[in-house]
Short mmCIF file of C-alpha atoms in Angstrom, two decimals:
data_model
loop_
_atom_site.label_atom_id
_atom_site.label_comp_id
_atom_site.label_asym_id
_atom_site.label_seq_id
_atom_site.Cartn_x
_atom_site.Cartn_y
_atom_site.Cartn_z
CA UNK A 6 17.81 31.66 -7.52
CA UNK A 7 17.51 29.65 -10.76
CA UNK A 8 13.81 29.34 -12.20
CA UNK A 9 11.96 26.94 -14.33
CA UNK A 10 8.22 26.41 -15.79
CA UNK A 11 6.32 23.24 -16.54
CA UNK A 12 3.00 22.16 -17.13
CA UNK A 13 2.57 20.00 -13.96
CA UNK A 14 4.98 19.91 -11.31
CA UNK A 15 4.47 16.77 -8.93
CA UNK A 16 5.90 16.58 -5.76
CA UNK A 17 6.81 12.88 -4.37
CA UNK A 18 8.29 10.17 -6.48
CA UNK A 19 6.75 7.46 -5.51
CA UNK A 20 4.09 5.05 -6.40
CA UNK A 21 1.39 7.87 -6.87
CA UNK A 22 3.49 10.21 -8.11
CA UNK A 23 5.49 8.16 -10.81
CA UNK A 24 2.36 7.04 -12.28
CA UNK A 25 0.87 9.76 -12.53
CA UNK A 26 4.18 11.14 -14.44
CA UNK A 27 4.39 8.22 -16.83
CA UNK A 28 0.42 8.39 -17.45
CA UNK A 29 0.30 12.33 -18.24
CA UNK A 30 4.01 11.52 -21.01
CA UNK A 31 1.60 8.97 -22.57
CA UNK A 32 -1.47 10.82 -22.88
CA UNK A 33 0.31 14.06 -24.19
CA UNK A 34 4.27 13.59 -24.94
CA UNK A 35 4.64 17.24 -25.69
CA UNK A 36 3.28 18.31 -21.71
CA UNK A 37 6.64 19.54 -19.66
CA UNK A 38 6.28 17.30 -16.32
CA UNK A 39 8.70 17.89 -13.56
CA UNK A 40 8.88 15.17 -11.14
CA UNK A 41 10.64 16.17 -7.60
CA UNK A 42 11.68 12.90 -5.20
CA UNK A 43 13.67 13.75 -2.05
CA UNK A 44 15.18 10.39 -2.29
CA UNK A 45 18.17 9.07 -4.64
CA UNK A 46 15.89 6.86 -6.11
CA UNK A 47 12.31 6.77 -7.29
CA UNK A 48 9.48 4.80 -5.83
CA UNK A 49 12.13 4.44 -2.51
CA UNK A 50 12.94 0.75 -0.88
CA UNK A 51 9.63 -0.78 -1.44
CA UNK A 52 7.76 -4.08 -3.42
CA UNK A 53 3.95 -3.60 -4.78
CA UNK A 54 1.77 -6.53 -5.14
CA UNK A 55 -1.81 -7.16 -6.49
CA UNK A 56 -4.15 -9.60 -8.46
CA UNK A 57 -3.91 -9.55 -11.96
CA UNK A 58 -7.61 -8.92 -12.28
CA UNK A 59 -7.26 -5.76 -10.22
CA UNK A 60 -6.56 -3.53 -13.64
CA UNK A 61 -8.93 -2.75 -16.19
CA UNK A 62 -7.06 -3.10 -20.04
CA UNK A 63 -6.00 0.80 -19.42
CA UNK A 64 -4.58 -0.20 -16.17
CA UNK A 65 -2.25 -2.47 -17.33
CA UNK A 66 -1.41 -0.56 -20.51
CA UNK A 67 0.45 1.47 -18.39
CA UNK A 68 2.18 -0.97 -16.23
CA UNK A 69 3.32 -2.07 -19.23
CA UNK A 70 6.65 -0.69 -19.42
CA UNK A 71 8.00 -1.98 -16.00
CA UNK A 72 9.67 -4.95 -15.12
CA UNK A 73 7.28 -7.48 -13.45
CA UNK A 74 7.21 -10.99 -11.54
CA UNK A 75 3.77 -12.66 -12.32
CA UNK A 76 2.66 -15.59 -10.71
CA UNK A 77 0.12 -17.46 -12.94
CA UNK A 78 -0.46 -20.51 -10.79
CA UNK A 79 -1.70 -18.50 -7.86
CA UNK A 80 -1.07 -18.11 -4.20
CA UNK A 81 -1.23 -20.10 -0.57
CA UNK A 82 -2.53 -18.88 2.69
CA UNK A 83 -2.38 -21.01 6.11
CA UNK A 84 -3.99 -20.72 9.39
CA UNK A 85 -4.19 -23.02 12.28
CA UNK A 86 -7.30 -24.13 11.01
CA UNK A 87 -6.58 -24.62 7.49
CA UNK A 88 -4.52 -24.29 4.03
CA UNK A 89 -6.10 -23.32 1.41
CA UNK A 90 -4.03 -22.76 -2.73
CA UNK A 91 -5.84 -19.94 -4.69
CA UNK A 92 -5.54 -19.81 -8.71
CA UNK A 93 -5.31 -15.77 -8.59
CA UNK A 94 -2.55 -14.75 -10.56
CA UNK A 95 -0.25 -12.78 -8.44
CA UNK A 96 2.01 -9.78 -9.57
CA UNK A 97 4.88 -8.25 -7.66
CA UNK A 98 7.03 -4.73 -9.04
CA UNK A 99 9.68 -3.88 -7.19
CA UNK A 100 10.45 -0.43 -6.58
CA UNK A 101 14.24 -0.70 -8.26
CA UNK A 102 12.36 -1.81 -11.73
CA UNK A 103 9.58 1.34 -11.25
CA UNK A 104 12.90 3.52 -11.05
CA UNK A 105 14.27 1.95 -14.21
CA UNK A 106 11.22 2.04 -16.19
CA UNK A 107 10.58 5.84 -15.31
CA UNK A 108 14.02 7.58 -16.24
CA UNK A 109 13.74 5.30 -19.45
CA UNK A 110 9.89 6.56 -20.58
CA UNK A 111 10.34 9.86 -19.20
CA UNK A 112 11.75 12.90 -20.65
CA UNK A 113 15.14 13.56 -19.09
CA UNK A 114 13.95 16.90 -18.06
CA UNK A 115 11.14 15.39 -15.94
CA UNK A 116 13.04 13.45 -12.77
CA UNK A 117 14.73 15.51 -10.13
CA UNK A 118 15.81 13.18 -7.70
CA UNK A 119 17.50 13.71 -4.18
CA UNK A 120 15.56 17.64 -3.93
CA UNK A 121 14.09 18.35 -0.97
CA UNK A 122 10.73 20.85 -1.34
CA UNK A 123 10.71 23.62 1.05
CA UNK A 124 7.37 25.01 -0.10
CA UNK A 125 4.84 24.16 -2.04
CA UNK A 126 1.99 26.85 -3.23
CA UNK A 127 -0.52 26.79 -6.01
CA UNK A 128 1.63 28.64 -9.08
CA UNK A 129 4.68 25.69 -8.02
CA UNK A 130 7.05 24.86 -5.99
CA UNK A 131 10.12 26.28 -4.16
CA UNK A 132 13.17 23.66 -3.32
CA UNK A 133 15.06 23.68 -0.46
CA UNK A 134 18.56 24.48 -2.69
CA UNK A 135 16.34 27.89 -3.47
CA UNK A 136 15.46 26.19 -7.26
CA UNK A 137 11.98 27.64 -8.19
CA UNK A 138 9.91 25.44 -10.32
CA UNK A 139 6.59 27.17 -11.55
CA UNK A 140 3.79 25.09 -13.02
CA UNK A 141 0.31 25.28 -14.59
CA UNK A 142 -0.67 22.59 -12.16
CA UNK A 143 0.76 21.51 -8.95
CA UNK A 144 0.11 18.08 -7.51
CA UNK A 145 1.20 16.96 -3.89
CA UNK A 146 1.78 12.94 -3.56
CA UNK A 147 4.66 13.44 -0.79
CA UNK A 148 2.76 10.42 1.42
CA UNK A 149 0.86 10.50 4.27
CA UNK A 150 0.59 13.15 6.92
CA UNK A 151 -0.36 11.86 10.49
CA UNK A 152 -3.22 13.18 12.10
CA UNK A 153 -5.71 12.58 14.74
CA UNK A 154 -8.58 13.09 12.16
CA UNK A 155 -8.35 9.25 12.11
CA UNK A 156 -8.56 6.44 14.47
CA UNK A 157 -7.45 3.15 14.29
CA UNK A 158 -4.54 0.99 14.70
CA UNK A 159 -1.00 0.07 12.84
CA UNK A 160 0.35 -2.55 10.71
CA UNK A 161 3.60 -2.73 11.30
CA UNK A 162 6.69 -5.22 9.26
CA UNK A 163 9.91 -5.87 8.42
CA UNK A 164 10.85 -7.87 5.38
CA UNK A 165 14.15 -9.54 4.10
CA UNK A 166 15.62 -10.00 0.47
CA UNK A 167 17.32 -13.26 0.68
CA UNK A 168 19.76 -15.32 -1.89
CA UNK A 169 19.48 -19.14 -1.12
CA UNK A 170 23.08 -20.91 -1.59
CA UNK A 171 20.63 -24.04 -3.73
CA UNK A 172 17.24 -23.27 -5.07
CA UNK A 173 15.03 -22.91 -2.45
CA UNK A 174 11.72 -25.06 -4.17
CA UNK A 175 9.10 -22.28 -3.73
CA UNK A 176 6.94 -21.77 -6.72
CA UNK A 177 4.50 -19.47 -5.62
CA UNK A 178 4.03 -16.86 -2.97
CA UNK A 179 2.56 -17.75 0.39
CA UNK A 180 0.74 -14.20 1.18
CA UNK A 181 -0.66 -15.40 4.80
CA UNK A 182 0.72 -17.65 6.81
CA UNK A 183 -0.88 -17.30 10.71
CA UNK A 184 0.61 -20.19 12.02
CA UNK A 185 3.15 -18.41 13.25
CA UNK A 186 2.89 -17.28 17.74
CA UNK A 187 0.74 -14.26 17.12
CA UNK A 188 2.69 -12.81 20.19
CA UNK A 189 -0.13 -9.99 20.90
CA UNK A 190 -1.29 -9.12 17.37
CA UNK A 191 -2.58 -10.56 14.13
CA UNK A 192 0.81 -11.75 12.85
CA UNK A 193 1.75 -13.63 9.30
CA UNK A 194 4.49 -14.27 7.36
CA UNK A 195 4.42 -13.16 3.92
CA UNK A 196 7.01 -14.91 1.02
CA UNK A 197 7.78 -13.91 -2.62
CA UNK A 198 9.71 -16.59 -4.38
CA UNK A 199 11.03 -13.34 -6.48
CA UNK A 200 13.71 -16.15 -7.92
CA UNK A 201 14.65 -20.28 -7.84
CA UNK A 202 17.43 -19.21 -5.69
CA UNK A 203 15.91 -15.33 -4.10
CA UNK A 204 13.05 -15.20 -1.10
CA UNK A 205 11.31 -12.02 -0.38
CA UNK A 206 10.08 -13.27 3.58
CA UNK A 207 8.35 -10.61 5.75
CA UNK A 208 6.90 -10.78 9.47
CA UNK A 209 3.75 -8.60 9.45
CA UNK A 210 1.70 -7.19 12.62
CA UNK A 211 -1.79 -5.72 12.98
CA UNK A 212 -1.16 -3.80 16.29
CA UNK A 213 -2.25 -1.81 18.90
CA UNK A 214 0.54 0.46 18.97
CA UNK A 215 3.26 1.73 16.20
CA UNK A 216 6.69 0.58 17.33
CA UNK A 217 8.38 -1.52 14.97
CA UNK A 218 11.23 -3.12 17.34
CA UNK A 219 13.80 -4.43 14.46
CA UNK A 220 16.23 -6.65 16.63
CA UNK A 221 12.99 -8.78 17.49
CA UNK A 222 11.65 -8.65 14.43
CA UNK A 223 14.77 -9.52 12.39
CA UNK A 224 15.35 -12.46 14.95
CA UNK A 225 11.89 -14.30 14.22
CA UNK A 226 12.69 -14.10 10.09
CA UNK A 227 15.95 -15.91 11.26
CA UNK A 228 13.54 -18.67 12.90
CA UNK A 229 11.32 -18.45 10.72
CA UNK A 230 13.46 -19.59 7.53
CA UNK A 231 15.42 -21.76 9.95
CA UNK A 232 12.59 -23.64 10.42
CA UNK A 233 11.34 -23.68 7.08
CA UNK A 234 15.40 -24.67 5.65
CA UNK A 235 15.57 -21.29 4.08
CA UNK A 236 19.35 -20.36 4.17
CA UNK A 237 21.33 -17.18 2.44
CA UNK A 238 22.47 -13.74 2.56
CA UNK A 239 20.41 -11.16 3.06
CA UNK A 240 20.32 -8.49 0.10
CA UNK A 241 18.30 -6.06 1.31
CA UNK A 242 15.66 -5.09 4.16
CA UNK A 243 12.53 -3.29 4.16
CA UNK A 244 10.31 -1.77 7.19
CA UNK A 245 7.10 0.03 7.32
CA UNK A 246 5.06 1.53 10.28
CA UNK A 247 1.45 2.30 8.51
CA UNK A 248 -1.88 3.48 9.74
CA UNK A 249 -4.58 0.86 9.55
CA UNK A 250 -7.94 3.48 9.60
CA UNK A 251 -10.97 2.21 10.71
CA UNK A 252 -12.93 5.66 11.18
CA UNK A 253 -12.50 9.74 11.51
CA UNK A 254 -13.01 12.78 9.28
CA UNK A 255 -11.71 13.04 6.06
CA UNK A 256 -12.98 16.53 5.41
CA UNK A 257 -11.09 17.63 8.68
CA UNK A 258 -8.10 16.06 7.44
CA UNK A 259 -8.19 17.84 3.79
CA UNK A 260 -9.09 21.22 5.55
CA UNK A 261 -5.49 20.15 8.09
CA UNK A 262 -3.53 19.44 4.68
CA UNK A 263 -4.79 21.65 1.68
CA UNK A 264 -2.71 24.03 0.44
CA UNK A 265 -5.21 26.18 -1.68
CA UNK A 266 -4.99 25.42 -5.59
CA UNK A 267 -2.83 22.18 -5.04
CA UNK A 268 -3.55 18.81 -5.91
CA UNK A 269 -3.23 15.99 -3.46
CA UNK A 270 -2.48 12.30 -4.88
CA UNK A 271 -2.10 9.50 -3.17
CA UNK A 272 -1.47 8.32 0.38
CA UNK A 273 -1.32 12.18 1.08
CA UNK A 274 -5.19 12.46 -0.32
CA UNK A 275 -5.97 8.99 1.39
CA UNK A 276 -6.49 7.57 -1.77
CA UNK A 277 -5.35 3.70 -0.19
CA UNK A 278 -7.20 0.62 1.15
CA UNK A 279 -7.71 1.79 4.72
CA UNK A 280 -7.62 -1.82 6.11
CA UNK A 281 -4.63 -3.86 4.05
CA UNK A 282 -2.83 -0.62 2.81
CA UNK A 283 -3.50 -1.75 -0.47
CA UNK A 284 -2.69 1.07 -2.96
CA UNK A 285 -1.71 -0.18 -6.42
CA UNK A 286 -5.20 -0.03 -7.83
CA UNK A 287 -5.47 3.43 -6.44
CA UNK A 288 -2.90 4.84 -7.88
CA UNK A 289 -3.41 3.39 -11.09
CA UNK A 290 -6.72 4.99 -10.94
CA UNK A 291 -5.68 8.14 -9.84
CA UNK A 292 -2.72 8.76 -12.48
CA UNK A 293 -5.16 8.18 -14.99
CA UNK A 294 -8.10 10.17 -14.21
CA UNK A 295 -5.07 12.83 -14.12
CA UNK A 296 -4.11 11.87 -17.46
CA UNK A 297 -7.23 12.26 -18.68
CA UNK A 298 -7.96 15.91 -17.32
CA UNK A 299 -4.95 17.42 -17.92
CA UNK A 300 -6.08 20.51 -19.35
CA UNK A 301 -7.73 21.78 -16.24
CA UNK A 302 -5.92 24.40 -14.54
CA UNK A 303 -4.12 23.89 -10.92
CA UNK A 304 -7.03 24.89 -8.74
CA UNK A 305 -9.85 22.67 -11.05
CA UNK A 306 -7.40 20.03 -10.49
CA UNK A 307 -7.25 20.26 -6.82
CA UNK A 308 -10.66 20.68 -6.67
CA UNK A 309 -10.80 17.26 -8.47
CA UNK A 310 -8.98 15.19 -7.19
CA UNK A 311 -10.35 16.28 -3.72
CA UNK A 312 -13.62 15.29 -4.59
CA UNK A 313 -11.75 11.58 -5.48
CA UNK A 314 -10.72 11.47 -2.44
CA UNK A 315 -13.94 11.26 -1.08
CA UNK A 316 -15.43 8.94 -3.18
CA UNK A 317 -12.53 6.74 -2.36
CA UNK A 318 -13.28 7.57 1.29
CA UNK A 319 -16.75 6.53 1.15
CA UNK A 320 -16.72 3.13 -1.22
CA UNK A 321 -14.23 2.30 1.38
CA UNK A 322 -16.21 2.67 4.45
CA UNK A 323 -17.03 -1.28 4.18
CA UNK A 324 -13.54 -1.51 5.27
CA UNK A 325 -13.03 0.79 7.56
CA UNK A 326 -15.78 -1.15 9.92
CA UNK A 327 -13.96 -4.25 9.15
CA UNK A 328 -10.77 -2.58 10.59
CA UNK A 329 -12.90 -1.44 13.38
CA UNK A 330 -14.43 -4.76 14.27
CA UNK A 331 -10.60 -6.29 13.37
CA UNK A 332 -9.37 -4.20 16.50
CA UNK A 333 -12.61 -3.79 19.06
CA UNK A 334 -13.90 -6.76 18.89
CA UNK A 335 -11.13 -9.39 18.33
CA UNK A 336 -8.76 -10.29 21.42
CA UNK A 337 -5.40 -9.23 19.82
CA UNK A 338 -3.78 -13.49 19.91
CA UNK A 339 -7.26 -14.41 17.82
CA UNK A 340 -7.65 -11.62 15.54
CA UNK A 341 -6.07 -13.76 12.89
CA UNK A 342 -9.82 -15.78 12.99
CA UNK A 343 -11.54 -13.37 11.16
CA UNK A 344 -9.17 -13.63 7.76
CA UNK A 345 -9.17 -17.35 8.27
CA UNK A 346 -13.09 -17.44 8.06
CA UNK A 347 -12.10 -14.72 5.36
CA UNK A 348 -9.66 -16.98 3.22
CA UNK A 349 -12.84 -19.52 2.77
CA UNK A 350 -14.57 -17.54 0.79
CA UNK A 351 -14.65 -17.28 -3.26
CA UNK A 352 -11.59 -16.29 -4.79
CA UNK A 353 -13.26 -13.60 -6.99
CA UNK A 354 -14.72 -11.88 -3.40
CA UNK A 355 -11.29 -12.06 -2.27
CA UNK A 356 -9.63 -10.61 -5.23
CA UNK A 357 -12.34 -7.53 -5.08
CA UNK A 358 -11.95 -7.21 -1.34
CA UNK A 359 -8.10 -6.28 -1.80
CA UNK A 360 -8.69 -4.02 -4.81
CA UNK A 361 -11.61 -1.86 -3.08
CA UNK A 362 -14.47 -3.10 -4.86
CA UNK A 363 -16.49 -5.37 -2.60
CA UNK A 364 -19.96 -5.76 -4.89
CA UNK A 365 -23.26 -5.79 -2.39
CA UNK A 366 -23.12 -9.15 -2.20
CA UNK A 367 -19.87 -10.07 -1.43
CA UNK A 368 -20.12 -7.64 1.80
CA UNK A 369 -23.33 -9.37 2.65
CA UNK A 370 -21.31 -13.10 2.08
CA UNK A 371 -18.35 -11.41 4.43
CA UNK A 372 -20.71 -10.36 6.98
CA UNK A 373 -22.78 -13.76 7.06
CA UNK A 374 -22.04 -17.06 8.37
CA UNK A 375 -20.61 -18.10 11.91
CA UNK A 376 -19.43 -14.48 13.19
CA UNK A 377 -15.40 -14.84 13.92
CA UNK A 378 -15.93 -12.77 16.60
CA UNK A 379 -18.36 -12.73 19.23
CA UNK A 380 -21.32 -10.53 18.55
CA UNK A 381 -21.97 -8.83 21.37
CA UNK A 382 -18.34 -7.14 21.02
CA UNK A 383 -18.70 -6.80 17.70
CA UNK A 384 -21.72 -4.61 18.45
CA UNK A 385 -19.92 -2.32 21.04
CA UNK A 386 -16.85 -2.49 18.28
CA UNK A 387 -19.01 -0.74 15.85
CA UNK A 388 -20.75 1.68 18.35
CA UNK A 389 -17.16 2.79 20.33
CA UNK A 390 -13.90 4.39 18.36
CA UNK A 391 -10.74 3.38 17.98
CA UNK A 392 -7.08 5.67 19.47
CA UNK A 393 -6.47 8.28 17.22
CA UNK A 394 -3.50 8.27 14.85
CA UNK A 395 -2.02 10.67 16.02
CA UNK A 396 1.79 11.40 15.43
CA UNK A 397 4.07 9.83 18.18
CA UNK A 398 7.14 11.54 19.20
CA UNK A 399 8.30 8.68 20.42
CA UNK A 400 8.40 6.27 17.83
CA UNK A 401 9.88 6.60 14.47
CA UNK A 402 7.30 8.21 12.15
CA UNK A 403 4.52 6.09 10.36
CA UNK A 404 5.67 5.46 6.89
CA UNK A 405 3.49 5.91 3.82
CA UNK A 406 0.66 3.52 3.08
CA UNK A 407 2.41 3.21 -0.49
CA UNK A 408 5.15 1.16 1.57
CA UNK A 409 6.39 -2.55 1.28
CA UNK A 410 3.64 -4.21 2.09
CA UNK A 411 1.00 -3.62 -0.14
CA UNK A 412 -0.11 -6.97 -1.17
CA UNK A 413 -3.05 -8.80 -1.09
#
C-alpha cells in the first residue's frame, strides 16, 4: 500500500471542494493540498450561475482565474401574467472552465482525479486502489447524503447544450419562463445564450416526487425550441434530481453523517439555498473562511465548519417556509403564482433572495401584498410537514444540490 501526507486532504472535486483547494494555494502556496474527485473531471457535467452582486471584492478575487460568461445587460423572466427585463448582471461558469482553471493554479501534486475513497477517518483518507493519503486536516465535500432528517420536495431538470446552424438572436438569458403547460408542477424553461450561435435551454420542475423521466423531458426541449425557431445539434446534456428542503433537523442529520474529526463542506454540510439550490455564494463563503483558518487542526476544523453549517441552516429558515408554503399551500398547476408575484418585486430583493441574504425588510415586502396563495392553506402549510427526503430505491439517486441548475 503506497502512502502519502498533506496538510489538508479534501474529498470531492466539485464546486465546494475546488474552491476550497484554489482558496487554501492562494492564501498559503507552500500548504500540500490533495484534492481526491471520483470523476475524470473536476467540478463533473454541471453550469453555475449567480448575480454579479452576490460576491464581496474577496469573492470574486478568487473567481478570478476561471473562464466566465457575464451578462451585463441583465436577464428576462415571463409568466402568464407578465414579462418583466431585469438589469442584474448575470454570470454563468461552466464546469469544463472550473476544471481548466484548477489543474492550471494548482500544484500538480494536488488533483487526483478518477479515485474512488473507500474510507475516510480523521488522520486522512484511504482510496479504494488501497492508496493511503494522511493529512493534518480532512475535509468531506463528496455532496449530499439523503436522509429523512428533512422534508420537502424535488426539483428536478434536464438541460441541453445546443449549436444553432445561424445565430440564434438571444442576447441575454431568460432564467424563468412559466408560460410553458406546468403539467403537475411549477415548471420553466431556463436559456443561456452561452454563444451567437450556442443555447444552454433547460426544462425545470418543482415536484412532488423525484423521478426525472428523460424521454419526456428531452421531447418538450424539442418543442420547446421548435416553437421558439431554435434549431442545432445537441453538444451535451445535463440532469439533476435535487432536494428542495423546506423543514427537518439539521443536528440529526450531522450526528447521521459526522465522521469524528472530519470536516464537512458543502452540499454534504447543507451549506446550499434550501429552496432554489443556489450554492455558488456558499461555497465561495465556505472556501474562504477555510482559507482563512487553516492553521487549525482537523478536529477544530470540523468543529468549525459544523457550527457554519448551522448558521447557514438558520439565516436560511426564511426559505425553508417559503419552500413549505411553495408545496402545502399552492395547487401543484399554480405554484408558478407565487414567483410571478415574486418577479415584481425590486431587483436588489431579488438579487439577495437568491444569494441567502434576505434583509428584514425584504422578507416583510415578500410576505406582504395580495397573498399568491390562499391564506387559509397557507396557514395549515406552515403548521403541517412536508414527505421526508428520504432515499428512494426506486428512482435514480438525488444528485447534489451543487448540480446544473444553480441559477438564480
Amino acid at each position: 500500500m503506497t502512502q502519502s501526507r498533506a496538510d489538508f486532504a479534501i474529498m470531492g472535486g466539485g464546486l465546494a471542494g475546488g474552491l476550497i483547494a484554489l482558496a487554501l494555494r492562494r492564501a498559503d502556496p507552500a500548504l500540500s493540498v490533495v484534492l481526491v474527485e471520483a470523476g475524470e473531471r473536476l467540478g463533473g457535467n454541471h453550469r453555475w450561475s449567480w448575480f454579479e452582486s452576490d460576491l464581496a471584492a474577496e469573492g470574486h478575487a478568487l473567481l478570478g482565474p476561471f473562464r466566465k460568461i457575464h451578462w451585463p445587460a441583465g436577464y428576462d423572466v415571463h409568466f402568464p401574467e407578465h414579462s418583466r427585463r431585469l438589469d442584474s448582471t448575470y454570470v454563468s461558469l461552466s464546469s469544463v472552465d472550473f476544471d481548466a482553471a484548477l489543474r492550471r493554479e494548482l500544484a500538480q501534486s494536488t488533483i487526483h482525479t478518477s479515485r474512488e475513497v473507500a474510507q475516510v477517518d480523521a488522520r486522512g483518507c484511504t482510496l479504494a486502489n488501497g492508496e493511503r493519503i494522511d493529512a493534518r486536516c480532512v475535509i468531506d465535500a463528496r455532496g449530499y447524503i439523503p436522509s429523512d432528517a428533512f422534508e420537502g420536495g424535488w426539483q428536478v431538470f434536464m438541460g441541453r447544450h445546443l449549436r444553432t446552424p445561424e445565430p440564434h438572436g438571444v442576447d441575454r438569458p431568460i432564467v424563468m419562463d412559466a408560460k410553458v403547460r406546468q403539467l403537475g408542477a411549477f415548471r420553466f424553461v431556463y436559456t443561456l445564450p452561452l454563444a451567437a450561435d450556442e443555447l444552454f435551454v433547460e426544462d425545470t420542475y418543482y415536484q412532488d416526487t423525484p423521478v426525472l423521466d428523460r424521454a419526456a423531458l428531452s421531447g418538450r426541449i424539442d418543442r420547446y425550441c421548435e416553437r421558439l425557431g431554435w434549431h442545432g445539434d445537441p453538444l451535451a446534456y445535463e440532469t439533476g434530481v435535487l432536494p428542495v428542503v423546506t423543514g427537518g433537523d439539521l443536528p440529526r442529520y450531522q450526528r447521521e453523517v459526522r465522521v469524528p474529526g472530519v470536516a464537512l463542506a458543502g452540499a454534504r454540510a447543507m451549506i446550499a439555498h434550501p429552496l432554489t439550490s443556489y450554492t455558488l455564494p456558499f461555497a465561495v463563503e465556505t472556501a474562504l473562511l477555510v482559507a482563512q483558518n487553516r492553521d487549525l487542526p482537523g478536529e477544530q476544523m470540523a468543529a468549525l465548519l459544523e457550527a457554519h453549517a448551522r448558521r447557514v441552516w438558520k439565516r436560511t429558515g426564511f426559505y425553508r417556509m417559503l419552500g413549505k408554503m411553495l408545496f402545502g399551500a399552492a395547487k401543484p398547476e399554480e405554484r408558478y403564482r407565487i414567483f410571478s408575484r415574486f418577479y415584481r418585486l425590486d431587483a436588489g430583493l431579488i438579487e439577495r433572495f437568491y444569494a441567502g441574504r434576505s434583509s428584514a425588510a425584504d422578507k416583510l415586502r415578500t410576505l406582504t401584498g395580495k397573498p399568491p396563495v390562499p391564506i387559509p392553506r397557507a396557514l395549515r402549510a406552515l403548521a403541517g410537514n412536508q414527505p421526508a427526503l428520504a432515499p428512494d430505491t426506486s428512482s435514480p439517486a438525488p444528485s447534489s444540490p451543487q448540480g446544473p441548475h444553480d441559477h438564480g
